[in-house]
């Protein structure tokens, strides 16, 4: 592969792993807490193809990749989603706290994957003199993009708006009357998220939520993961 194709390949791999394993974590957590719905639906799998959503996993990330590669020549930010893993809250042993734990499993998986990517930098460093420069550059780029993709996806999903994971965690933690009020937001939750991402920044640059998350991920978040993986900062 030449030109931007290697960059495209490592960016796709990092993004697909972040998105699909996030969803797989929900299914495994639900199974551990008593709900086998995802298992019966064939979604309890680490195979990324089982979790691919045509728009969120393929089309949107693909457009973002191409636009960045054609404009700035590199990939700096990614966004997407996978096909949601089915969870039947009625089958969980404790529906309220169980759903909060199932929701938390996705972002927790992303933090774990970011740490794994940072740990991968250690063997890459030890192979520095034996690998071709192009292979070393791609390996380092995969580590960087994996850390960024996982941290951004995990933090974004922790926004306290249902149906994002943060909203469902909040429902499990709040007293029942307040939890019911927050849960009612789920029907229009995606619209609220779109307004937060695309409309508020046009009202005021200080309200650019996605920009704030990207800044947090590329700065303190990135450095924290490197530190946790034993890299000096």
Coordinates of N, CA, C and O in Angstrom, one line a residue, residues 128-208:
X128 N 12.4 -1.2 17.6 CA 12.7 0.0 16.8 C 13.7 -0.2 15.8 O 13.6 0.4 14.7
X129 N 14.8 -0.9 16.1 CA 15.9 -1.0 15.2 C 15.8 -2.2 14.2 O 16.6 -2.3 13.3
X130 N 14.7 -3.0 14.3 CA 14.6 -4.2 13.5 C 13.5 -4.1 12.5 O 13.5 -4.7 11.4
X131 N 12.5 -3.2 12.7 CA 11.4 -3.1 11.8 C 11.7 -2.0 10.8 O 12.4 -1.0 11.1
X132 N 11.2 -2.1 9.5 CA 11.3 -1.1 8.5 C 10.7 0.2 9.1 O 9.7 0.1 9.8
X133 N 11.2 1.4 8.7 CA 10.6 2.6 9.2 C 9.2 2.8 8.9 O 8.4 3.3 9.7
X134 N 8.7 2.3 7.7 CA 7.3 2.4 7.3 C 6.4 1.6 8.3 O 5.4 2.1 8.7
X135 N 6.9 0.4 8.6 CA 6.1 -0.5 9.5 C 6.1 0.1 10.9 O 5.0 0.1 11.6
X136 N 7.2 0.7 11.3 CA 7.2 1.3 12.7 C 6.3 2.5 12.7 O 5.5 2.7 13.7
X137 N 6.3 3.3 11.7 CA 5.4 4.5 11.6 C 4.0 4.1 11.7 O 3.1 4.7 12.4
X138 N 3.6 3.0 11.0 CA 2.2 2.5 11.0 C 1.8 2.0 12.3 O 0.7 2.2 12.8
X139 N 2.7 1.2 13.0 CA 2.5 0.7 14.3 C 2.2 1.8 15.3 O 1.3 1.7 16.1
X140 N 3.1 2.8 15.3 CA 2.9 3.9 16.2 C 1.6 4.7 15.9 O 0.8 5.1 16.8
X141 N 1.3 4.8 14.6 CA 0.0 5.5 14.2 C -1.2 4.7 14.7 O -2.2 5.3 15.1
X142 N -1.1 3.4 14.6 CA -2.2 2.6 15.1 C -2.4 2.8 16.6 O -3.6 2.9 17.1
X143 N -1.3 2.8 17.3 CA -1.4 3.0 18.8 C -2.1 4.3 19.1 O -3.0 4.4 19.9
X144 N -1.6 5.4 18.4 CA -2.2 6.7 18.7 C -3.6 6.8 18.4 O -4.5 7.2 19.2
X145 N -4.0 6.3 17.2 CA -5.4 6.3 16.8 C -6.3 5.5 17.6 O -7.5 5.8 17.9
X146 N -5.8 4.3 18.1 CA -6.6 3.4 19.0 C -6.9 4.1 20.3 O -8.0 4.1 20.8
X147 N -5.8 4.8 20.8 CA -6.0 5.5 22.1 C -7.1 6.6 21.9 O -8.0 6.7 22.7
X148 N -6.9 7.4 20.9 CA -7.8 8.5 20.7 C -9.2 8.1 20.4 O -10.2 8.6 20.9
X149 N -9.4 7.1 19.5 CA -10.7 6.6 19.1 C -11.5 6.0 20.4 O -12.7 6.3 20.6
X150 N -10.8 5.2 21.2 CA -11.4 4.6 22.3 C -11.7 5.6 23.4 O -12.8 5.6 24.0
X151 N -10.9 6.6 23.7 CA -11.2 7.6 24.7 C -12.3 8.5 24.2 O -13.2 8.8 25.0
X152 N -12.3 8.9 23.0 CA -13.4 9.7 22.5 C -14.7 9.0 22.5 O -15.7 9.6 23.0
X153 N -14.7 7.8 22.1 CA -16.0 7.0 22.1 C -16.5 6.8 23.5 O -17.7 6.9 23.8
X154 N -15.6 6.4 24.4 CA -16.0 6.2 25.8 C -16.5 7.4 26.5 O -17.5 7.4 27.1
X155 N -15.8 8.5 26.3 CA -16.2 9.8 27.0 C -17.5 10.3 26.4 O -18.4 10.7 27.1
X156 N -17.7 10.2 25.1 CA -18.9 10.7 24.4 C -20.1 9.9 24.9 O -21.2 10.4 25.2
X157 N -19.9 8.6 25.1 CA -21.0 7.7 25.5 C -21.4 7.9 27.0 O -22.4 7.5 27.5
X158 N -20.5 8.6 27.7 CA -20.7 8.9 29.1 C -21.5 10.2 29.3 O -21.9 10.5 30.5
X159 N -21.9 10.9 28.2 CA -22.7 12.0 28.4 C -24.1 11.6 29.0 O -24.6 10.6 28.6
X160 N -24.6 12.3 30.0 CA -25.7 11.9 30.8 C -27.1 12.1 30.1 O -28.0 12.7 30.6
X161 N -27.2 11.6 28.9 CA -28.4 11.7 28.1 C -28.8 10.4 27.5 O -28.0 9.8 26.7
X162 N -29.9 9.8 28.0 CA -30.3 8.5 27.3 C -30.6 8.8 25.9 O -31.1 9.9 25.5
X163 N -30.4 7.8 25.0 CA -29.9 6.4 25.2 C -28.4 6.2 25.3 O -28.0 5.1 25.2
X164 N -27.6 7.3 25.4 CA -26.2 7.1 25.6 C -26.0 6.4 27.0 O -26.8 6.4 27.9
X165 N -24.8 5.7 27.1 CA -24.5 5.0 28.3 C -24.6 5.8 29.5 O -25.1 5.3 30.6
X166 N -24.1 7.0 29.5 CA -24.1 7.9 30.6 C -25.5 8.2 31.1 O -25.8 8.3 32.3
X167 N -26.5 8.3 30.2 CA -27.9 8.5 30.6 C -28.4 7.3 31.3 O -29.2 7.5 32.3
X168 N -28.1 6.1 30.8 CA -28.6 4.9 31.5 C -27.9 4.7 32.8 O -28.5 4.1 33.7
X169 N -26.7 5.0 32.9 CA -26.0 5.0 34.2 C -26.7 5.9 35.2 O -26.9 5.6 36.4
X170 N -27.0 7.1 34.8 CA -27.7 8.1 35.6 C -29.0 7.6 36.1 O -29.4 7.8 37.3
X171 N -29.8 7.0 35.2 CA -31.1 6.4 35.6 C -30.9 5.4 36.7 O -31.7 5.3 37.6
X172 N -29.8 4.6 36.6 CA -29.6 3.6 37.6 C -29.2 4.1 39.0 O -29.3 3.5 40.0
X173 N -28.6 5.3 39.0 CA -28.1 5.9 40.2 C -29.0 6.9 40.9 O -29.0 7.0 42.1
X174 N -29.9 7.5 40.2 CA -30.8 8.5 40.7 C -31.9 7.8 41.5 O -32.3 6.7 41.3
X175 N -32.5 8.6 42.5 CA -33.7 8.1 43.1 C -34.8 7.9 42.1 O -34.9 8.5 41.0
X176 N -35.7 6.9 42.4 CA -36.7 6.5 41.4 C -37.5 7.6 40.7 O -37.6 7.6 39.5
X177 N -38.0 8.6 41.5 CA -38.8 9.6 40.8 C -38.0 10.4 39.8 O -38.4 10.7 38.6
X178 N -36.7 10.8 40.1 CA -35.9 11.5 39.2 C -35.4 10.6 38.1 O -35.3 11.0 36.9
X179 N -35.2 9.3 38.4 CA -34.8 8.4 37.3 C -35.8 8.2 36.3 O -35.5 8.1 35.1
X180 N -37.1 8.2 36.7 CA -38.2 8.1 35.7 C -38.2 9.3 34.8 O -38.5 9.2 33.6
X181 N -37.9 10.5 35.3 CA -37.9 11.7 34.5 C -36.8 11.7 33.5 O -37.0 12.0 32.3
X182 N -35.6 11.2 33.9 CA -34.5 11.1 33.0 C -34.7 10.1 31.9 O -34.4 10.2 30.7
X183 N -35.3 8.9 32.3 CA -35.6 7.8 31.4 C -36.5 8.3 30.3 O -36.4 7.8 29.2
X184 N -37.4 9.2 30.6 CA -38.4 9.6 29.6 C -37.7 10.4 28.4 O -38.3 10.6 27.4
X185 N -36.5 10.9 28.7 CA -35.7 11.6 27.7 C -35.2 10.7 26.6 O -34.8 11.1 25.5
X186 N -35.3 9.3 26.8 CA -34.7 8.4 25.8 C -35.3 8.5 24.5 O -34.7 8.4 23.4
X187 N -36.6 8.8 24.4 CA -37.3 8.8 23.1 C -36.7 9.9 22.2 O -36.6 9.8 21.0
X188 N -36.4 11.0 22.8 CA -35.8 12.1 22.1 C -34.3 12.4 22.3 O -33.8 13.4 22.0
X189 N -33.7 11.3 22.9 CA -32.3 11.5 23.4 C -31.4 11.8 22.2 O -30.5 12.6 22.3
X190 N -31.5 11.1 21.1 CA -30.6 11.3 20.0 C -30.8 12.7 19.4 O -29.8 13.3 19.0
X191 N -32.0 13.2 19.4 CA -32.2 14.5 18.9 C -31.5 15.5 19.8 O -30.8 16.5 19.4
X192 N -31.6 15.3 21.2 CA -30.9 16.1 22.1 C -29.3 16.1 21.9 O -28.7 17.1 21.9
X193 N -28.8 14.9 21.6 CA -27.4 14.7 21.4 C -27.0 15.5 20.1 O -25.9 16.2 20.1
X194 N -27.8 15.4 19.1 CA -27.5 16.1 17.8 C -27.5 17.6 18.0 O -26.7 18.3 17.5
X195 N -28.4 18.1 18.8 CA -28.5 19.5 19.1 C -27.2 20.0 19.9 O -26.7 21.0 19.6
X196 N -26.8 19.1 20.8 CA -25.6 19.5 21.6 C -24.4 19.5 20.7 O -23.5 20.4 20.9
X197 N -24.3 18.6 19.8 CA -23.1 18.5 18.9 C -23.1 19.6 17.8 O -22.1 20.2 17.6
X198 N -24.2 19.8 17.1 CA -24.2 20.6 15.9 C -24.8 21.9 16.0 O -24.5 22.8 15.3
X199 N -25.8 22.1 17.0 CA -26.5 23.4 17.1 C -25.8 24.3 18.1 O -25.6 25.5 17.8
X200 N -25.5 23.8 19.3 CA -25.0 24.7 20.3 C -23.7 25.4 19.9 O -23.5 26.6 20.1
X201 N -22.7 24.7 19.2 CA -21.5 25.4 18.7 C -21.8 26.6 17.8 O -21.0 27.5 17.8
X202 N -22.9 26.5 17.1 CA -23.2 27.6 16.2 C -23.8 28.8 16.9 O -23.6 29.9 16.5
X203 N -24.3 28.5 18.1 CA -24.8 29.6 19.0 C -23.6 30.3 19.6 O -23.6 31.5 19.7
X204 N -22.7 29.5 20.1 CA -21.5 30.0 20.8 C -20.4 29.0 20.7 O -20.6 27.9 21.0
X205 N -19.2 29.4 20.3 CA -18.0 28.5 20.2 C -17.7 27.9 21.6 O -17.2 26.8 21.7
X206 N -18.1 28.6 22.7 CA -17.8 28.1 24.0 C -18.7 26.9 24.3 O -18.4 26.2 25.3
X207 N -19.7 26.6 23.5 CA -20.6 25.5 23.8 C -20.3 24.3 22.8 O -21.2 23.5 22.7
X208 N -19.1 24.3 22.3 CA -18.7 23.2 21.4 C -18.3 22.0 22.2 O -17.2 21.8 22.6

